[in-house]
Amino acid sequence: MDRLHVEVTASNSKKFVVLKTDVPVEPQKAGNDVTGNARPKGEGEEDSNPLRRLWSYLTVKELLSSWLQSGNEQEKEQLRQKAQALAVNSHFLTPFTSIKLKKPLQLKKLEDPYGMSAATGPETVMQSLQGSNLQPGPALKKPYNPRIKVSKTSADGDPHFVVDFALNKLTVCFNIDGQPGDILRLVSDHLDSGVTVNGELIGAPAPPNGHKKQRTYFRTITILVNKPERSYLEVTPRRVILDGGDRLVLPCNQSVVVGCRGLEVSVSANANVTVTIQGTVAFVILIHLYKKPAPYQRDHLGFYISSSKGLSGNCHGLLGQFLNQDARLTGEPARPSKNATSPPLPKAGGGSETVLKVKGHQVPVVWKQRKIYNGEEQIDCWFARNATQLLDGEYKDYLAAHPFDSETTFSLGTSRGL
């Protein structure tokens, strides 16, 4: 069976939407009408007459043009109603209509484990693109297909934190043992770039014979942007909420691209969500889903910083405080090769240990390997067993009061030297 790739683009003066999907195309049987078979059957079946559909399309286009040129509010409302009625009857997407997305049949029984009702039912309705003072915006010249390189700097899994000091060719990793319900401040740059990222934890039992009493994962990632205008993005494994003046709910099992107010969001179905802010800051949120989860597993998210060029030197947070910083090792043993399976053993009688120096902190570290990005990449990193020695302040300083909290405990004078 062949598959046809389909993209539908819609835009207005505030945002654009690109819907992408692959449609199975069955071989045409002899003697059957191609036009008739290509159309859905049942309730809401659209007109199978191509000439009538063409007439409807041209009429809707003419009504929209007249609506734009009219200066009479009563006349504009009549034109809008006519265009909307004809577009709905002919299944056309216009600035006056909305589009309904249906989940694949095999996913209908899935339920959001967190009790969130938005965009979790068998059908998801995308809100109308109509806004105040609406004017149809320019169509995209080409399909929006962002190519984002995922960096090592991330918070994923239980959660495990990784920081890549690219200038020093050095990667550091550490763990944070939070409590279910805690909201961690990952990136805090509210006063300068206007960007804040918070992650809310969910709990799970620890695996049998494990050293931990429980596991924690990110159930929700919230991205707040207050420049040039305030907007926010809330991501769970099941849906994405974008509020940039008009609220938009997107299911995570459909590929779609949305943009508004310098914020562009690309959802790759059941895989990841890419967020680009003003073209200078990019985050990738990885979606982890389990078909048959073990008791200690939960559907969760991973957070990766792809580009931090637009974040300021005052940026803070569990990950943000290390961006654009220098780090170095002292007492470092021979660096293991990339193909090594274990770190080099210390020499007999050797008392030196490897110490990481960063931002005025000196922290003992050990070499280890860690898998990131859904296990697709294995990295070498220097692991800080005691994360509290590595971070500014204490754990409680990184707790947000609520998902939309953008305040920070740390002042601009926080020590940042080696």
XYZ file of C-alpha atoms in Angstrom:
418
model
C 0.000 0.000 0.000
C 1.367 3.411 -0.993
C 1.227 6.433 1.291
C 0.526 10.021 0.302
C 2.190 12.791 2.358
C -0.268 15.651 2.911
C 0.414 19.095 4.398
C -2.277 21.702 5.070
C -1.214 25.282 5.825
C -3.390 27.996 7.355
C -2.381 31.427 8.603
C -3.691 34.738 9.814
C -2.121 37.940 11.074
C -1.203 36.367 14.424
C -0.177 32.765 13.822
C 0.272 29.988 11.308
C -0.513 26.288 11.471
C 0.896 23.454 9.374
C -0.751 20.022 9.680
C 1.201 17.041 8.376
C 0.130 13.433 7.912
C 0.667 10.360 5.740
C -2.509 8.938 4.166
C -2.621 5.312 2.950
C -3.625 5.071 -0.711
C -5.049 1.739 -1.838
C -4.588 0.582 -5.430
C -7.539 1.613 -7.591
C -9.812 -1.249 -8.649
C -10.895 -1.465 -12.254
C -14.318 0.035 -13.012
C -14.492 2.186 -9.873
C -14.777 5.950 -9.999
C -11.553 7.500 -8.699
C -13.162 10.689 -7.481
C -15.906 8.888 -5.603
C -13.607 6.413 -3.842
C -11.195 9.093 -2.735
C -13.805 10.742 -0.537
C -14.840 9.712 2.988
C -18.192 7.992 3.444
C -20.788 8.396 6.131
C -21.856 11.398 8.157
C -20.401 14.707 6.995
C -19.581 13.368 3.526
C -18.462 16.204 1.278
C -19.765 16.851 -2.238
C -18.232 14.369 -4.692
C -18.891 16.641 -7.675
C -15.514 18.263 -8.521
C -17.139 21.089 -10.496
C -19.393 21.987 -7.576
C -16.446 21.935 -5.176
C -14.479 24.177 -7.511
C -17.418 26.578 -7.644
C -17.600 26.530 -3.832
C -13.885 27.223 -3.538
C -14.022 30.204 -5.898
C -17.130 31.543 -4.170
C -15.512 31.322 -0.723
C -12.441 33.075 -2.081
C -14.599 35.857 -3.548
C -16.540 36.252 -0.291
C -13.294 36.553 1.682
C -12.021 39.186 -0.719
C -15.268 41.158 -0.410
C -15.108 40.822 3.379
C -11.641 42.379 3.410
C -12.666 45.293 1.213
C -15.981 46.064 2.906
C -16.152 48.940 5.383
C -19.679 48.201 6.585
C -19.817 46.054 9.728
C -23.268 44.626 8.951
C -22.230 43.718 5.415
C -18.979 42.180 6.679
C -20.903 39.986 9.117
C -23.206 38.766 6.342
C -20.226 37.989 4.108
C -18.507 36.178 6.973
C -21.553 34.006 7.675
C -21.933 33.082 3.995
C -18.245 32.199 3.647
C -18.277 30.206 6.868
C -21.407 28.226 5.950
C -20.108 27.384 2.482
C -16.648 26.471 3.805
C -18.075 24.151 6.460
C -20.381 22.462 3.933
C -17.485 21.929 1.512
C -14.904 21.001 4.184
C -12.619 23.963 3.446
C -10.275 25.383 6.112
C -10.548 29.195 6.226
C -9.903 31.936 8.822
C -13.597 31.539 9.765
C -13.583 27.782 10.326
C -11.805 25.286 12.554
C -10.385 21.846 11.851
C -11.065 18.621 13.723
C -8.260 16.101 14.220
C -9.065 12.445 14.913
C -6.689 10.162 16.735
C -5.781 6.823 15.111
C -8.105 4.004 16.143
C -5.392 2.113 17.986
C -4.874 5.038 20.350
C -8.528 5.610 21.266
C -8.283 3.635 24.485
C -5.337 5.623 25.814
C -6.160 7.890 28.735
C -4.133 10.693 30.251
C -2.822 9.195 33.521
C -2.826 12.635 35.106
C -6.558 13.301 34.731
C -6.198 16.190 32.308
C -9.218 16.492 30.072
C -7.864 18.918 27.475
C -7.176 17.222 24.160
C -7.264 13.685 25.548
C -10.522 12.252 24.202
C -10.983 10.202 21.039
C -11.344 13.449 19.128
C -9.459 16.697 19.601
C -10.886 19.985 18.431
C -8.408 22.662 17.455
C -9.738 26.111 18.319
C -10.681 28.536 15.556
C -7.848 30.618 14.186
C -10.199 33.605 14.111
C -9.059 36.503 16.319
C -9.851 40.164 16.815
C -9.194 42.419 13.831
C -8.496 39.310 11.767
C -6.754 39.675 8.444
C -5.666 36.670 6.401
C -1.875 36.542 6.631
C 0.558 35.577 3.892
C 0.837 31.898 3.064
C 4.090 30.147 3.897
C 6.468 30.099 0.966
C 7.558 26.578 1.855
C 6.605 23.992 4.470
C 8.141 24.779 7.835
C 10.529 21.959 8.676
C 12.907 22.949 11.482
C 16.181 21.059 11.667
C 17.301 21.291 15.264
C 20.506 19.731 16.539
C 19.968 18.329 20.007
C 22.781 19.151 22.424
C 23.910 17.185 25.450
C 22.685 19.803 27.936
C 19.517 18.208 29.254
C 17.340 16.925 32.086
C 15.807 13.537 31.315
C 14.841 10.276 32.944
C 14.845 10.000 36.742
C 15.813 12.907 36.234
C 19.459 12.849 35.158
C 21.088 16.190 34.366
C 23.816 16.693 31.762
C 25.699 19.942 31.098
C 27.963 20.332 28.086
C 30.752 22.910 28.468
C 31.432 23.174 24.758
C 34.221 25.767 25.088
C 36.153 23.427 27.386
C 35.223 20.193 25.578
C 33.954 18.926 28.901
C 30.672 17.259 29.870
C 29.410 17.093 33.451
C 26.459 15.089 34.793
C 24.609 14.958 38.108
C 21.338 13.695 39.576
C 18.566 15.465 41.460
C 16.378 13.456 43.837
C 13.211 15.532 44.041
C 9.782 14.800 45.445
C 6.599 14.118 43.441
C 4.772 17.383 42.902
C 7.929 19.505 43.093
C 8.268 22.060 40.299
C 11.921 22.550 39.362
C 13.287 25.719 37.837
C 15.340 24.496 34.858
C 15.998 27.827 33.114
C 15.442 31.249 34.691
C 16.110 34.336 32.555
C 12.902 36.266 33.187
C 14.493 39.703 33.643
C 16.680 39.656 30.514
C 15.524 37.442 27.629
C 12.151 36.904 29.319
C 12.418 33.085 29.190
C 11.589 30.739 32.075
C 11.331 26.925 31.984
C 9.774 24.924 34.835
C 9.413 21.149 35.117
C 6.901 19.371 37.375
C 7.793 15.960 38.820
C 5.642 12.856 39.092
C 6.516 9.890 41.305
C 6.792 6.142 40.695
C 7.870 3.153 42.810
C 11.524 2.194 42.605
C 12.507 -1.016 40.765
C 12.929 -4.113 42.941
C 16.312 -4.366 44.693
C 17.124 -0.765 43.729
C 18.978 1.668 45.980
C 16.267 4.321 45.623
C 12.964 4.398 47.486
C 11.151 6.002 44.566
C 11.647 7.416 41.089
C 10.639 10.823 39.779
C 10.055 11.975 36.208
C 8.983 15.176 34.487
C 5.228 15.020 33.839
C 4.897 18.626 32.620
C 7.277 21.164 31.082
C 6.110 24.799 31.131
C 7.876 27.456 29.049
C 7.079 31.104 29.828
C 8.014 33.971 27.500
C 7.320 37.593 28.460
C 9.134 39.431 25.633
C 8.043 41.006 23.332
C 4.609 39.852 24.561
C 3.653 37.364 27.244
C 2.904 33.833 26.093
C 3.340 30.355 27.497
C 3.614 26.738 26.421
C 2.592 23.752 28.553
C 3.655 20.274 27.433
C 2.621 16.846 28.736
C 3.126 13.446 27.057
C -0.433 13.717 25.691
C -0.963 17.334 24.631
C 0.552 20.773 24.103
C -1.165 24.009 25.150
C 0.031 27.191 23.448
C -1.341 30.497 24.717
C -0.102 33.549 22.869
C -3.263 35.596 23.147
C -5.392 32.861 21.559
C -5.358 29.486 23.324
C -4.490 26.513 21.134
C -4.507 22.845 22.215
C -2.541 20.317 20.146
C -2.440 16.528 20.612
C 1.009 14.951 20.797
C 0.008 12.089 18.486
C -0.378 14.423 15.475
C 2.470 16.183 13.642
C 1.819 19.910 13.466
C 3.693 23.226 13.338
C 2.324 26.396 14.952
C 3.791 29.894 15.191
C 2.784 33.130 16.927
C 4.509 36.165 18.475
C 8.011 34.937 17.665
C 7.256 31.537 19.226
C 7.320 28.509 16.911
C 6.237 25.052 18.055
C 6.755 21.871 16.040
C 5.167 18.629 17.247
C 6.572 15.390 15.841
C 3.897 12.783 16.544
C 4.629 10.762 19.706
C 8.309 11.725 19.502
C 9.213 15.284 20.486
C 8.189 18.929 20.650
C 10.595 21.578 19.346
C 10.189 25.127 20.654
C 11.998 28.058 19.022
C 11.876 31.521 20.626
C 12.715 34.592 18.526
C 14.967 32.385 16.397
C 17.749 32.482 19.033
C 16.592 30.057 21.741
C 15.579 26.470 20.977
C 14.390 23.701 23.291
C 13.548 20.082 22.423
C 11.121 18.213 24.678
C 11.379 14.463 24.250
C 8.193 12.402 24.719
C 8.671 9.033 26.460
C 5.673 6.703 26.071
C 5.335 3.093 27.234
C 2.990 0.590 25.594
C 3.118 -1.750 28.588
C 4.775 0.188 31.427
C 6.308 -1.606 34.377
C 5.136 -0.458 37.839
C 8.183 1.817 38.139
C 7.734 3.408 34.693
C 5.674 6.466 33.804
C 5.044 8.298 30.557
C 7.243 11.345 30.940
C 9.246 14.106 29.246
C 12.890 14.952 28.705
C 14.137 18.530 28.326
C 17.048 19.424 26.006
C 18.576 22.847 25.294
C 19.357 22.977 21.586
C 20.365 26.647 21.327
C 20.961 29.176 24.115
C 22.264 32.106 22.058
C 19.341 34.316 23.046
C 19.707 33.685 26.799
C 21.634 36.254 28.835
C 24.754 35.890 30.967
C 22.523 36.243 34.046
C 20.542 33.117 33.176
C 20.074 30.750 36.120
C 18.214 27.581 37.039
C 19.386 23.994 37.434
C 20.633 23.996 33.825
C 20.647 27.700 32.988
C 23.361 28.623 35.506
C 25.952 26.609 33.559
C 25.268 28.037 30.091
C 28.196 29.932 28.558
C 30.365 29.164 31.604
C 33.940 27.875 31.827
C 34.905 24.688 33.653
C 38.135 22.787 34.169
C 39.434 19.666 35.879
C 42.336 19.396 38.322
C 44.159 16.218 39.278
C 42.652 14.639 36.167
C 43.808 11.078 35.386
C 44.528 9.979 31.836
C 41.420 10.745 29.794
C 39.652 7.532 28.721
C 39.284 6.853 25.038
C 35.881 7.068 23.414
C 35.907 3.306 22.869
C 36.759 2.489 26.476
C 34.199 0.502 28.440
C 35.483 1.544 31.885
C 37.497 4.433 33.333
C 41.236 4.011 33.965
C 42.108 2.551 37.352
C 44.043 4.826 39.726
C 47.639 3.912 40.338
C 48.513 2.113 43.555
C 49.223 4.592 46.314
C 47.851 7.457 44.263
C 45.914 9.808 46.491
C 44.873 12.410 43.937
C 41.249 12.767 42.911
C 39.649 14.557 39.999
C 38.089 17.875 40.968
C 35.825 19.993 38.795
C 36.148 23.774 39.102
C 33.193 25.785 37.860
C 31.594 29.063 38.987
C 33.686 29.196 42.156
C 32.770 25.644 43.172
C 35.234 22.759 43.548
C 33.521 19.399 43.292
C 34.977 15.854 43.258
C 33.904 14.003 40.114
C 34.304 10.534 38.625
C 34.204 9.465 34.994
C 31.192 7.529 33.771
C 29.126 6.891 30.658
C 25.503 7.876 30.295
C 22.899 7.390 27.585
C 20.782 10.354 26.514
C 18.107 11.166 23.968
C 16.080 7.988 24.384
C 19.229 5.878 24.538
C 20.248 6.842 21.003
C 23.480 8.523 22.101
C 26.057 7.448 24.681
C 28.253 10.153 26.157
C 31.276 10.336 28.432
C 30.785 12.675 31.379
C 32.273 13.614 34.716
C 29.735 12.712 37.377
C 29.308 14.834 40.509
C 28.016 12.499 43.215
C 27.147 15.451 45.440
C 25.084 17.775 43.262
C 24.606 20.246 46.129
C 28.312 21.133 45.925
C 27.954 21.837 42.217
C 24.900 24.100 42.351
C 24.429 27.618 43.661
C 22.313 27.665 46.798
C 20.199 24.746 47.996
C 17.594 22.463 46.437
C 14.727 24.546 47.830
C 16.049 27.584 45.928
C 15.119 25.851 42.658
C 11.508 25.104 43.599
C 8.813 27.132 41.833
C 5.564 27.911 43.643
C 3.483 26.930 40.595
C 4.110 26.041 36.911
C 3.828 29.701 35.826
C 6.138 31.086 38.527
C 8.924 33.151 36.925
C 10.511 34.621 40.073
C 14.041 33.589 41.058
C 15.860 33.318 44.381
C 19.224 34.260 42.925
C 20.416 37.832 42.365
C 22.445 39.103 39.424
C 25.509 39.181 41.649
C 25.802 35.406 42.000
C 29.410 34.263 41.726
C 30.244 33.026 38.235
C 34.001 32.711 38.208
C 36.215 29.659 38.274
